[in-house]
mmCIF file of C-alpha atoms in Angstrom:
data_model
loop_
_atom_site.group_PDB
_atom_site.id
_atom_site.type_symbol
_atom_site.label_atom_id
_atom_site.label_comp_id
_atom_site.label_asym_id
_atom_site.label_seq_id
_atom_site.Cartn_x
_atom_site.Cartn_y
_atom_site.Cartn_z
ATOM 1 C CA MET N 1 54.407 -16.141 -37.044
ATOM 2 C CA GLN N 2 56.204 -17.520 -39.921
ATOM 3 C CA LYS N 3 57.928 -14.331 -40.957
ATOM 4 C CA LEU N 4 58.594 -13.517 -37.672
ATOM 5 C CA TYR N 5 60.441 -16.915 -37.006
ATOM 6 C CA ILE N 6 62.480 -16.602 -40.264
ATOM 7 C CA PHE N 7 63.499 -12.907 -38.861
ATOM 8 C CA PHE N 8 64.827 -14.182 -36.064
ATOM 9 C CA SER N 9 66.625 -16.977 -37.445
ATOM 10 C CA LEU N 10 68.415 -14.603 -39.917
ATOM 11 C CA ILE N 11 69.510 -12.077 -37.349
ATOM 12 C CA PHE N 12 70.587 -14.622 -34.837
ATOM 13 C CA ILE N 13 73.429 -16.015 -37.050
ATOM 14 C CA SER N 14 76.763 -14.177 -35.745
ATOM 15 C CA PHE N 15 79.932 -14.598 -33.993
ATOM 16 C CA VAL N 16 80.340 -15.862 -30.519
ATOM 17 C CA PHE N 17 81.824 -13.227 -28.051
ATOM 18 C CA ALA N 18 81.110 -12.520 -24.457
ATOM 19 C CA SER N 19 78.988 -9.403 -23.322
ATOM 20 C CA CYS N 20 82.527 -7.658 -22.267
ATOM 21 C CA GLY N 21 83.713 -7.241 -25.797
ATOM 22 C CA GLY N 22 82.432 -5.048 -28.657
ATOM 23 C CA SER N 23 83.034 -1.531 -30.042
ATOM 24 C CA LYS N 24 83.096 1.923 -28.555
ATOM 25 C CA SER N 25 79.923 2.764 -26.880
ATOM 26 C CA ASN N 26 78.226 6.247 -26.256
ATOM 27 C CA ASN N 27 78.302 6.799 -22.588
ATOM 28 C CA THR N 28 76.310 9.947 -22.857
ATOM 29 C CA GLN N 29 72.726 8.590 -23.280
ATOM 30 C CA GLU N 30 69.838 11.192 -23.497
ATOM 31 C CA ASP N 31 68.561 12.003 -19.987
ATOM 32 C CA SER N 32 65.162 10.502 -19.034
ATOM 33 C CA THR N 33 62.512 11.133 -16.190
ATOM 34 C CA GLN N 34 63.754 10.483 -12.703
ATOM 35 C CA THR N 35 62.045 9.453 -9.553
ATOM 36 C CA SER N 36 62.889 9.870 -5.821
ATOM 37 C CA GLN N 37 64.139 6.985 -4.257
ATOM 38 C CA THR N 38 66.687 5.853 -1.823
ATOM 39 C CA ASP N 39 70.271 7.184 -2.371
ATOM 40 C CA ALA N 40 72.714 5.762 -5.093
ATOM 41 C CA GLY N 41 75.472 3.721 -3.155
ATOM 42 C CA ASN N 42 77.953 6.214 -3.022
ATOM 43 C CA SER N 43 75.788 9.491 -2.885
ATOM 44 C CA ASN N 44 72.540 10.480 -1.625
ATOM 45 C CA THR N 45 71.258 13.103 -4.485
ATOM 46 C CA THR N 46 68.341 12.220 -6.346
ATOM 47 C CA LYS N 47 65.490 14.339 -8.166
ATOM 48 C CA LYS N 48 61.619 14.484 -7.515
ATOM 49 C CA ALA N 49 59.397 12.322 -9.967
ATOM 50 C CA LYS N 50 58.280 13.659 -13.083
ATOM 51 C CA VAL N 51 55.951 10.717 -13.702
ATOM 52 C CA ASP N 52 53.538 8.528 -11.857
ATOM 53 C CA PRO N 53 56.067 5.771 -10.498
ATOM 54 C CA ARG N 54 53.772 2.750 -11.759
ATOM 55 C CA THR N 55 54.933 3.930 -15.269
ATOM 56 C CA TYR N 56 58.233 2.360 -15.117
ATOM 57 C CA ASN N 57 56.369 -1.022 -14.236
ATOM 58 C CA ASP N 58 53.856 -0.497 -16.951
ATOM 59 C CA LEU N 59 56.631 -0.017 -19.638
ATOM 60 C CA ALA N 60 58.594 -2.786 -18.377
ATOM 61 C CA ARG N 61 55.824 -5.247 -18.909
ATOM 62 C CA TYR N 62 54.868 -3.969 -22.340
ATOM 63 C CA ILE N 63 58.360 -4.357 -23.621
ATOM 64 C CA ALA N 64 58.428 -7.747 -21.993
ATOM 65 C CA GLY N 65 55.278 -8.878 -23.747
ATOM 66 C CA LEU N 66 53.122 -9.210 -20.413
ATOM 67 C CA LYS N 67 49.919 -7.660 -20.155
ATOM 68 C CA GLY N 68 49.811 -4.528 -17.877
ATOM 69 C CA GLU N 69 48.393 -4.625 -14.236
ATOM 70 C CA PRO N 70 44.938 -3.210 -13.831
ATOM 71 C CA GLY N 71 45.249 0.617 -14.817
ATOM 72 C CA SER N 72 48.270 0.297 -17.133
ATOM 73 C CA LYS N 73 48.484 3.393 -19.241
ATOM 74 C CA TYR N 74 49.663 1.296 -21.921
ATOM 75 C CA ALA N 75 46.710 -1.448 -21.999
ATOM 76 C CA GLN N 76 45.409 0.400 -24.953
ATOM 77 C CA TYR N 77 48.302 -1.209 -27.194
ATOM 78 C CA GLU N 78 47.830 -4.757 -26.088
ATOM 79 C CA SER N 79 45.283 -4.949 -28.828
ATOM 80 C CA ASP N 80 47.639 -4.249 -31.637
ATOM 81 C CA LYS N 81 48.444 -7.161 -33.701
ATOM 82 C CA ALA N 82 52.049 -6.484 -33.714
ATOM 83 C CA TRP N 83 52.264 -6.538 -29.883
ATOM 84 C CA GLN N 84 50.281 -9.619 -29.613
ATOM 85 C CA THR N 85 52.541 -11.375 -32.043
ATOM 86 C CA TYR N 86 55.403 -10.376 -30.045
ATOM 87 C CA ALA N 87 54.083 -11.328 -26.837
ATOM 88 C CA GLN N 88 52.948 -14.643 -28.394
ATOM 89 C CA TYR N 89 56.350 -15.383 -29.613
ATOM 90 C CA THR N 90 58.231 -14.021 -26.239
ATOM 91 C CA ASN N 91 55.909 -16.113 -24.058
ATOM 92 C CA ALA N 92 56.900 -19.405 -26.197
ATOM 93 C CA LEU N 93 60.502 -18.330 -25.938
ATOM 94 C CA TRP N 94 60.438 -17.670 -22.114
ATOM 95 C CA LYS N 95 58.385 -20.788 -21.229
ATOM 96 C CA LYS N 96 61.388 -23.222 -21.556
ATOM 97 C CA ILE N 97 63.361 -20.689 -19.199
ATOM 98 C CA ALA N 98 60.554 -20.345 -16.768
ATOM 99 C CA ASP N 99 59.752 -24.190 -16.744
ATOM 100 C CA GLU N 100 63.148 -25.747 -16.728
ATOM 101 C CA LYS N 101 66.406 -23.720 -16.610
ATOM 102 C CA LEU N 102 65.328 -21.173 -13.920
ATOM 103 C CA PRO N 103 64.012 -23.588 -11.232
ATOM 104 C CA LEU N 104 67.025 -25.680 -11.663
ATOM 105 C CA MET N 105 69.309 -22.748 -10.931
ATOM 106 C CA ILE N 106 67.135 -21.090 -8.271
ATOM 107 C CA ASP N 107 67.067 -24.535 -6.381
ATOM 108 C CA TRP N 108 70.862 -24.867 -6.777
ATOM 109 C CA GLN N 109 71.301 -21.290 -5.469
ATOM 110 C CA LYS N 110 69.137 -21.924 -2.357
ATOM 111 C CA GLN N 111 71.489 -25.008 -1.558
ATOM 112 C CA GLU N 112 74.980 -23.699 -2.544
ATOM 113 C CA LEU N 113 74.708 -19.787 -2.020
ATOM 114 C CA ARG N 114 72.842 -19.637 1.024
ATOM 115 C CA LYS N 115 75.429 -17.533 2.879
ATOM 116 C CA PRO N 116 76.343 -15.019 0.448
ATOM 117 C CA ASN N 117 72.526 -14.400 -0.098
ATOM 118 C CA LYS N 118 72.012 -14.287 3.756
ATOM 119 C CA LYS N 119 74.208 -11.374 3.761
ATOM 120 C CA GLY N 120 72.568 -9.753 0.981
ATOM 121 C CA GLY N 121 74.928 -6.474 0.582
ATOM 122 C CA THR N 122 76.331 -5.715 -2.952
ATOM 123 C CA LEU N 123 76.653 -7.672 -5.882
ATOM 124 C CA PHE N 124 79.310 -6.839 -8.341
ATOM 125 C CA TYR N 125 79.041 -8.214 -11.922
ATOM 126 C CA PRO N 126 81.705 -7.037 -14.179
ATOM 127 C CA PHE N 127 81.357 -7.664 -17.921
ATOM 128 C CA SER N 128 77.661 -8.453 -17.427
ATOM 129 C CA GLY N 129 76.022 -6.604 -20.561
ATOM 130 C CA PRO N 130 72.301 -6.391 -19.410
ATOM 131 C CA ASP N 131 72.192 -9.901 -17.958
ATOM 132 C CA PHE N 132 70.086 -9.270 -14.951
ATOM 133 C CA LEU N 133 68.511 -12.816 -15.544
ATOM 134 C CA HIS N 134 71.517 -14.845 -13.994
ATOM 135 C CA ALA N 135 72.439 -12.035 -11.574
ATOM 136 C CA SER N 136 68.867 -12.367 -10.207
ATOM 137 C CA ALA N 137 68.719 -15.946 -10.210
ATOM 138 C CA PHE N 138 72.067 -16.409 -8.149
ATOM 139 C CA PHE N 139 72.009 -13.573 -5.862
ATOM 140 C CA PRO N 140 68.274 -12.496 -5.627
ATOM 141 C CA LYS N 141 68.959 -11.121 -1.871
ATOM 142 C CA ALA N 142 71.594 -8.640 -3.271
ATOM 143 C CA GLU N 143 70.564 -5.138 -1.951
ATOM 144 C CA LYS N 144 72.381 -3.503 -4.674
ATOM 145 C CA THR N 145 73.809 -4.793 -7.820
ATOM 146 C CA VAL N 146 76.246 -3.027 -9.929
ATOM 147 C CA MET N 147 76.708 -4.231 -13.558
ATOM 148 C CA MET N 148 79.289 -3.018 -16.198
ATOM 149 C CA GLY N 149 79.906 -3.546 -19.703
ATOM 150 C CA LEU N 150 80.807 -1.770 -22.754
ATOM 151 C CA GLU N 151 77.317 -1.661 -24.299
ATOM 152 C CA PRO N 152 75.650 1.669 -23.880
ATOM 153 C CA ILE N 153 73.276 2.378 -20.983
ATOM 154 C CA GLY N 154 70.525 3.211 -23.026
ATOM 155 C CA SER N 155 67.339 5.252 -22.421
ATOM 156 C CA LEU N 156 63.984 4.461 -21.260
ATOM 157 C CA PRO N 157 61.682 3.332 -23.932
ATOM 158 C CA ASN N 158 58.938 5.693 -25.158
ATOM 159 C CA VAL N 159 56.092 3.126 -25.251
ATOM 160 C CA ASP N 160 53.855 5.636 -26.846
ATOM 161 C CA ASP N 161 56.076 6.142 -29.869
ATOM 162 C CA ILE N 162 56.791 2.575 -30.006
ATOM 163 C CA ALA N 163 53.282 1.747 -30.300
ATOM 164 C CA LYS N 164 52.544 3.960 -33.000
ATOM 165 C CA ASN N 165 55.412 4.088 -35.055
ATOM 166 C CA LYS N 166 56.614 0.375 -36.516
ATOM 167 C CA PRO N 167 56.148 -1.377 -33.151
ATOM 168 C CA GLN N 168 57.220 -4.537 -34.847
ATOM 169 C CA ASN N 169 60.816 -3.533 -35.883
ATOM 170 C CA TYR N 170 61.523 -2.369 -32.123
ATOM 171 C CA LEU N 171 60.136 -5.306 -30.516
ATOM 172 C CA ASN N 172 61.469 -7.725 -32.835
ATOM 173 C CA ASN N 173 65.027 -6.418 -32.551
ATOM 174 C CA LEU N 174 64.515 -6.431 -28.856
ATOM 175 C CA ILE N 175 63.848 -10.203 -28.598
ATOM 176 C CA ALA N 176 66.452 -10.848 -31.287
ATOM 177 C CA SER N 177 69.254 -9.443 -28.935
ATOM 178 C CA LEU N 178 67.834 -11.729 -26.252
ATOM 179 C CA ASN N 179 68.262 -15.054 -28.263
ATOM 180 C CA SER N 180 71.731 -16.290 -27.341
ATOM 181 C CA VAL N 181 71.341 -15.531 -23.927
ATOM 182 C CA LEU N 182 67.980 -17.325 -23.395
ATOM 183 C CA ASN N 183 69.249 -20.088 -25.639
ATOM 184 C CA PHE N 184 73.015 -20.251 -24.650
ATOM 185 C CA SER N 185 73.078 -18.351 -21.352
ATOM 186 C CA PHE N 186 75.297 -15.680 -22.830
ATOM 187 C CA PHE N 187 75.012 -12.560 -24.816
ATOM 188 C CA LYS N 188 76.974 -12.293 -28.178
ATOM 189 C CA THR N 189 78.973 -8.972 -28.500
ATOM 190 C CA LYS N 190 78.408 -8.671 -32.031
ATOM 191 C CA GLU N 191 74.637 -8.800 -31.741
ATOM 192 C CA MET N 192 74.743 -6.153 -28.794
ATOM 193 C CA GLN N 193 77.258 -4.071 -31.067
ATOM 194 C CA TYR N 194 74.618 -3.957 -33.678
ATOM 195 C CA THR N 195 71.568 -3.933 -31.849
ATOM 196 C CA PHE N 196 72.350 -1.409 -28.837
ATOM 197 C CA GLY N 197 74.187 0.920 -31.052
ATOM 198 C CA GLY N 198 70.783 1.823 -32.585
ATOM 199 C CA HIS N 199 71.777 0.509 -35.978
ATOM 200 C CA ALA N 200 68.676 -1.810 -36.022
ATOM 201 C CA ASP N 201 66.103 0.561 -34.699
ATOM 202 C CA LYS N 202 67.556 4.003 -33.220
ATOM 203 C CA ARG N 203 65.097 3.613 -30.363
ATOM 204 C CA LEU N 204 66.803 0.849 -29.066
ATOM 205 C CA ASN N 205 69.896 2.307 -27.972
ATOM 206 C CA GLY N 206 71.354 0.473 -24.987
ATOM 207 C CA THR N 207 71.049 -2.389 -22.053
ATOM 208 C CA LEU N 208 68.050 -0.657 -20.410
ATOM 209 C CA PRO N 209 65.169 -1.905 -22.281
ATOM 210 C CA VAL N 210 66.848 -5.446 -21.826
ATOM 211 C CA ILE N 211 66.948 -5.129 -17.983
ATOM 212 C CA LEU N 212 63.624 -4.081 -17.617
ATOM 213 C CA PHE N 213 62.479 -7.076 -19.935
ATOM 214 C CA PHE N 214 64.145 -9.646 -17.380
ATOM 215 C CA MET N 215 62.958 -7.537 -14.541
ATOM 216 C CA ALA N 216 59.444 -7.993 -15.688
ATOM 217 C CA ARG N 217 59.744 -11.580 -16.805
ATOM 218 C CA THR N 218 61.492 -12.772 -13.431
ATOM 219 C CA ASN N 219 58.442 -11.140 -11.489
ATOM 220 C CA HIS N 220 60.165 -8.162 -10.530
ATOM 221 C CA LYS N 221 58.332 -4.902 -10.191
ATOM 222 C CA VAL N 222 60.001 -1.815 -11.359
ATOM 223 C CA LEU N 223 59.380 1.015 -8.949
ATOM 224 C CA GLY N 224 61.599 3.719 -10.528
ATOM 225 C CA HIS N 225 64.441 4.870 -12.756
ATOM 226 C CA GLU N 226 67.120 7.507 -12.555
ATOM 227 C CA LYS N 227 69.926 8.545 -14.793
ATOM 228 C CA VAL N 228 73.021 9.002 -12.595
ATOM 229 C CA ALA N 229 76.722 10.036 -13.115
ATOM 230 C CA LEU N 230 80.015 9.534 -11.460
ATOM 231 C CA THR N 231 81.891 12.478 -10.029
ATOM 232 C CA LYS N 232 85.699 12.761 -9.896
ATOM 233 C CA ASN N 233 85.861 11.065 -6.540
ATOM 234 C CA GLY N 234 83.563 8.094 -7.483
ATOM 235 C CA SER N 235 80.463 9.236 -5.933
ATOM 236 C CA VAL N 236 77.104 8.927 -7.633
ATOM 237 C CA VAL N 237 74.834 11.721 -8.341
ATOM 238 C CA ASN N 238 72.000 12.763 -10.217
ATOM 239 C CA ALA N 239 72.911 13.092 -13.875
ATOM 240 C CA SER N 240 71.414 16.774 -13.864
ATOM 241 C CA GLU N 241 74.133 17.762 -11.482
ATOM 242 C CA ILE N 242 76.645 17.272 -14.066
ATOM 243 C CA LYS N 243 77.265 20.762 -15.628
ATOM 244 C CA VAL N 244 79.334 20.577 -19.189
ATOM 245 C CA SER N 245 79.979 23.576 -21.309
ATOM 246 C CA ASN N 246 80.255 21.445 -24.542
ATOM 247 C CA PRO N 247 78.362 17.973 -24.404
ATOM 248 C CA ASP N 248 80.384 16.867 -27.349
ATOM 249 C CA GLN N 249 83.527 16.947 -25.036
ATOM 250 C CA ASP N 250 81.708 15.337 -21.905
ATOM 251 C CA THR N 251 83.774 12.562 -20.732
ATOM 252 C CA THR N 252 81.668 11.884 -17.625
ATOM 253 C CA TYR N 253 80.483 8.362 -16.637
ATOM 254 C CA TYR N 254 76.705 8.023 -16.801
ATOM 255 C CA GLY N 255 74.642 5.082 -15.660
ATOM 256 C CA ASN N 256 71.212 3.636 -15.098
ATOM 257 C CA LYS N 257 69.965 3.303 -11.689
ATOM 258 C CA LEU N 258 66.544 1.002 -11.209
ATOM 259 C CA ILE N 259 64.563 0.261 -7.885
ATOM 260 C CA TYR N 260 62.741 -2.691 -7.964
ATOM 261 C CA GLN N 261 61.102 -5.373 -5.823
ATOM 262 C CA ALA N 262 60.767 -9.052 -6.002
ATOM 263 C CA LYS N 263 57.303 -10.510 -5.944
ATOM 264 C CA GLY N 264 56.092 -11.093 -2.530
ATOM 265 C CA ASP N 265 58.999 -9.437 -1.051
ATOM 266 C CA ASP N 266 58.735 -5.444 0.227
ATOM 267 C CA THR N 267 62.349 -4.804 0.106
ATOM 268 C CA LYS N 268 63.508 -2.197 -2.254
ATOM 269 C CA ARG N 269 66.603 -3.063 -4.050
ATOM 270 C CA GLU N 270 68.867 -1.008 -6.541
ATOM 271 C CA LEU N 271 70.499 -1.985 -9.808
ATOM 272 C CA TYR N 272 73.257 0.056 -11.473
ATOM 273 C CA TYR N 273 74.526 -0.246 -14.871
ATOM 274 C CA PHE N 274 77.435 1.486 -16.110
ATOM 275 C CA SER N 275 79.048 1.474 -19.826
ATOM 276 C CA ALA N 276 82.775 1.305 -19.083
ATOM 277 C CA ASN N 277 85.977 -0.203 -20.380
ATOM 278 C CA LEU N 278 87.397 -2.216 -17.429
ATOM 279 C CA ALA N 279 90.815 -2.658 -18.959
ATOM 280 C CA ASP N 280 94.011 -1.171 -17.794
ATOM 281 C CA ARG N 281 94.379 1.104 -20.608
ATOM 282 C CA GLU N 282 92.150 2.427 -23.405
ATOM 283 C CA TYR N 283 90.212 0.385 -25.687
ATOM 284 C CA ASP N 284 88.639 1.185 -28.797
ATOM 285 C CA GLY N 285 88.502 4.948 -27.837
ATOM 286 C CA MET N 286 87.236 4.231 -24.268
ATOM 287 C CA PRO N 287 89.795 5.177 -21.284
ATOM 288 C CA GLY N 288 90.831 2.541 -19.222
ATOM 289 C CA LEU N 289 91.200 2.319 -15.138
ATOM 290 C CA LEU N 290 94.652 3.864 -15.113
ATOM 291 C CA GLN N 291 93.115 6.886 -16.951
ATOM 292 C CA ARG N 292 89.836 7.298 -15.056
ATOM 293 C CA GLU N 293 90.312 7.588 -11.433
ATOM 294 C CA ASP N 294 86.333 8.417 -10.964
ATOM 295 C CA LEU N 295 85.305 4.581 -12.055
ATOM 296 C CA LEU N 296 88.191 3.154 -10.094
ATOM 297 C CA ASN N 297 87.324 5.085 -7.123
ATOM 298 C CA TYR N 298 83.813 4.344 -7.654
ATOM 299 C CA ILE N 299 84.484 0.510 -7.658
ATOM 300 C CA ASN N 300 86.871 1.056 -4.586
ATOM 301 C CA ASN N 301 84.204 2.645 -2.800
ATOM 302 C CA LEU N 302 81.635 -0.132 -3.156
ATOM 303 C CA SER N 303 81.264 -2.809 -0.341
ATOM 304 C CA ILE N 304 81.165 -5.973 -2.329
ATOM 305 C CA ASN N 305 79.699 -9.067 -0.753
ATOM 306 C CA ALA N 306 79.831 -11.210 -3.891
ATOM 307 C CA THR N 307 81.436 -10.890 -7.502
ATOM 308 C CA PHE N 308 79.748 -12.847 -10.473
ATOM 309 C CA LEU N 309 81.730 -13.576 -13.529
ATOM 310 C CA LYS N 310 80.337 -15.393 -16.387
ATOM 311 C CA SER N 311 81.102 -15.892 -20.144
ATOM 312 C CA ALA N 312 83.825 -13.036 -19.672
ATOM 313 C CA SER N 313 85.917 -13.590 -22.743
ATOM 314 C CA TYR N 314 88.816 -14.853 -20.630
ATOM 315 C CA LEU N 315 89.857 -11.213 -20.288
ATOM 316 C CA LEU N 316 91.067 -11.208 -16.772
ATOM 317 C CA TYR N 317 93.650 -13.891 -17.801
ATOM 318 C CA LYS N 318 95.161 -10.882 -19.870
ATOM 319 C CA PRO N 319 97.842 -8.668 -18.068
ATOM 320 C CA TYR N 320 96.114 -5.806 -19.156
ATOM 321 C CA PHE N 321 93.308 -6.714 -16.836
ATOM 322 C CA SER N 322 95.330 -6.684 -13.969
ATOM 323 C CA ILE N 323 93.717 -3.734 -12.234
ATOM 324 C CA MET N 324 90.100 -5.181 -12.394
ATOM 325 C CA ARG N 325 91.686 -8.734 -11.481
ATOM 326 C CA ARG N 326 93.437 -7.409 -8.213
ATOM 327 C CA THR N 327 90.566 -5.252 -7.141
ATOM 328 C CA ILE N 328 87.997 -8.196 -7.266
ATOM 329 C CA LEU N 329 90.518 -10.515 -5.367
ATOM 330 C CA LYS N 330 91.108 -7.554 -2.921
ATOM 331 C CA LYS N 331 87.479 -6.555 -2.301
ATOM 332 C CA THR N 332 85.207 -9.570 -2.824
ATOM 333 C CA THR N 333 84.178 -11.833 0.150
ATOM 334 C CA TYR N 334 82.344 -14.365 -2.251
ATOM 335 C CA LEU N 335 83.474 -14.993 -5.733
ATOM 336 C CA LEU N 336 80.974 -17.010 -8.275
ATOM 337 C CA GLN N 337 82.389 -17.707 -11.805
ATOM 338 C CA ASP N 338 82.871 -19.923 -14.707
ATOM 339 C CA ASP N 339 86.411 -20.880 -15.943
ATOM 340 C CA SER N 340 86.336 -17.650 -17.974
ATOM 341 C CA GLY N 341 86.652 -15.350 -15.186
ATOM 342 C CA ILE N 342 89.838 -15.343 -13.172
ATOM 343 C CA PRO N 343 92.320 -17.940 -13.795
ATOM 344 C CA SER N 344 92.291 -20.276 -10.791
ATOM 345 C CA LYS N 345 96.296 -20.085 -10.511
ATOM 346 C CA TYR N 346 95.665 -16.516 -8.997
ATOM 347 C CA LEU N 347 93.061 -18.023 -6.292
ATOM 348 C CA ILE N 348 95.410 -20.635 -5.279
ATOM 349 C CA GLU N 349 98.640 -18.106 -5.225
ATOM 350 C CA ASP N 350 96.488 -15.706 -3.076
ATOM 351 C CA ASN N 351 95.927 -18.438 -0.338
ATOM 352 C CA LYS N 352 93.097 -16.652 0.564
ATOM 353 C CA TRP N 353 90.245 -18.753 -0.833
ATOM 354 C CA ARG N 354 88.350 -21.924 0.000
ATOM 355 C CA ILE N 355 87.187 -23.381 -3.354
ATOM 356 C CA THR N 356 84.136 -25.607 -4.122
ATOM 357 C CA PHE N 357 84.054 -26.955 -7.617
ATOM 358 C CA TYR N 358 80.748 -27.661 -9.589
ATOM 359 C CA GLY N 359 80.218 -29.602 -12.835
ATOM 360 C CA THR N 360 82.682 -30.435 -15.479
ATOM 361 C CA TYR N 361 85.704 -28.587 -16.843
ATOM 362 C CA ALA N 362 85.548 -29.494 -20.636
ATOM 363 C CA GLY N 363 87.796 -26.703 -21.229
ATOM 364 C CA PRO N 364 87.425 -23.360 -23.560
ATOM 365 C CA ILE N 365 85.206 -23.454 -26.706
ATOM 366 C CA ALA N 366 87.483 -23.401 -29.760
ATOM 367 C CA LEU N 367 87.156 -19.548 -29.958
ATOM 368 C CA PHE N 368 89.147 -19.383 -26.538
ATOM 369 C CA ALA N 369 91.237 -22.756 -26.832
ATOM 370 C CA ASN N 370 94.373 -20.630 -25.979
ATOM 371 C CA TYR N 371 92.790 -20.395 -22.107
ATOM 372 C CA PHE N 372 92.746 -23.834 -21.531
ATOM 373 C CA GLN N 373 93.888 -24.358 -17.663
ATOM 374 C CA PRO N 374 95.710 -27.777 -17.206
ATOM 375 C CA GLY N 375 95.725 -27.332 -13.354
ATOM 376 C CA LEU N 376 91.778 -26.515 -13.515
ATOM 377 C CA LYS N 377 91.327 -29.738 -15.649
ATOM 378 C CA SER N 378 93.296 -31.335 -12.689
ATOM 379 C CA ALA N 379 91.135 -30.218 -10.050
ATOM 380 C CA PHE N 380 87.985 -31.510 -11.601
ATOM 381 C CA GLU N 381 89.332 -34.923 -12.262
ATOM 382 C CA PRO N 382 87.681 -37.518 -9.899
ATOM 383 C CA LEU N 383 91.229 -38.417 -8.446
ATOM 384 C CA SER N 384 92.298 -34.871 -7.516
ATOM 385 C CA GLY N 385 91.097 -35.156 -4.022
ATOM 386 C CA GLU N 386 88.687 -32.115 -4.736
ATOM 387 C CA LYS N 387 85.151 -32.920 -3.872
ATOM 388 C CA VAL N 388 83.517 -31.837 -7.054
ATOM 389 C CA ARG N 389 79.646 -31.245 -6.787
ATOM 390 C CA PRO N 390 77.072 -31.768 -9.505
ATOM 391 C CA LEU N 391 75.926 -28.725 -11.482
ATOM 392 C CA PRO N 392 72.026 -29.512 -12.651
ATOM 393 C CA PHE N 393 72.125 -26.823 -15.559
ATOM 394 C CA GLY N 394 74.167 -25.599 -18.435
ATOM 395 C CA ILE N 395 75.718 -22.141 -18.169
ATOM 396 C CA GLY N 396 78.731 -19.966 -19.660
ATOM 397 C CA TYR N 397 80.269 -20.817 -23.288
ATOM 398 C CA GLN N 398 79.957 -24.542 -22.695
ATOM 399 C CA PHE N 399 76.327 -24.091 -22.222
ATOM 400 C CA LYS N 400 75.060 -27.626 -22.337
ATOM 401 C CA GLU N 401 74.363 -29.540 -19.065
ATOM 402 C CA GLY N 402 77.218 -32.100 -18.559
ATOM 403 C CA THR N 403 79.657 -29.615 -20.008
ATOM 404 C CA SER N 404 79.439 -26.497 -17.772
ATOM 405 C CA ASN N 405 81.414 -25.697 -14.523
ATOM 406 C CA LEU N 406 81.318 -23.088 -11.738
ATOM 407 C CA MET N 407 83.564 -22.476 -8.825
ATOM 408 C CA LEU N 408 82.421 -20.512 -5.614
ATOM 409 C CA ALA N 409 85.423 -19.252 -3.672
ATOM 410 C CA ARG N 410 85.051 -18.183 -0.377
ATOM 411 C CA GLU N 411 87.333 -16.302 2.140
ATOM 412 C CA LYS N 412 89.162 -18.539 4.503
ATOM 413 C CA SER N 413 88.440 -16.059 7.213
ATOM 414 C CA LEU N 414 85.052 -17.200 6.991
ATOM 415 C CA PHE N 415 85.529 -20.445 8.431
ATOM 416 C CA GLU N 416 87.760 -19.257 11.228
#
């Protein structure tokens, strides 16, 4: 165990960035098995299962350091010393989240996010990285969750290969990638760039394993997986429908679709993750929204109930993220964000929103000091006339309780 802790301590030292920054990602990941499920939001094309559907939940529990349910095909590997050490460390790391922070977030959500959760619908979480943890804590009733970031989509873990070939390398690097979000509530791009680029272990090549980890650890059952793709008109199809003569020149947007259930709830929910540059123009070789109508069409086709923005590197403050900023303000009914999301001036100018403030505006951390909002600071002051509500947990870059903030913007039409 001592060696394991030393390993984590060394790998966690990095610069602080949000999950939306980073390097060019490989969007054309190796295809994986698919399962027949409900239609993919903007399309209705799927493919029949090639594997036992329970396999997805079995592998999610294995990489989450949890023992499989009775009959798990991966139970044979639970006696391996590497997995047991990993499970022991992961259980200790997760215990603080499960015992302390998650209950606070869930209780807060039940009180403050009743209406958006009652409606369910689609949750849009841009700049998310693989952060299913906060998405599910705040919006557990979302029928469809759409997450996007620069990080590669990744492929399904091959548990047999992992267990038989240096499992400690794969598992240690997986949990290392989670340290920042579990301890500080946000991902560090430098860590994700290294880990999800396959540099630490070529088998760990994107966000999918982390999403599966969070699903298992938050008591969700993974029912199915499908690799999907976007057509030119923004429809979602099974990835096998995309025909290209030269794979090296394939510019298709690929994504992962997961079907899952919460414990005690028979509702089947969908999650989509796409690797995409959400700027107006090209970034690090990845085309922007002005160059890719397929991605913009897909987003515009979504019927968005709620948008969530957290630890978003203040990108939506920048003029070259204007398309995404306008799209969110136009399409969403509810917007939950910290101060790194959309500047409050746009919400005020739009005259469309009723805003509730939570917590404390301590200003940006030093790395983002240029994005201080005097108007937002005034709104959080006791004499502002705004009724600022308490926030009983830390979140975002100012992750310590008492320094964090959230804002919930709701369309004024909801109150008419």
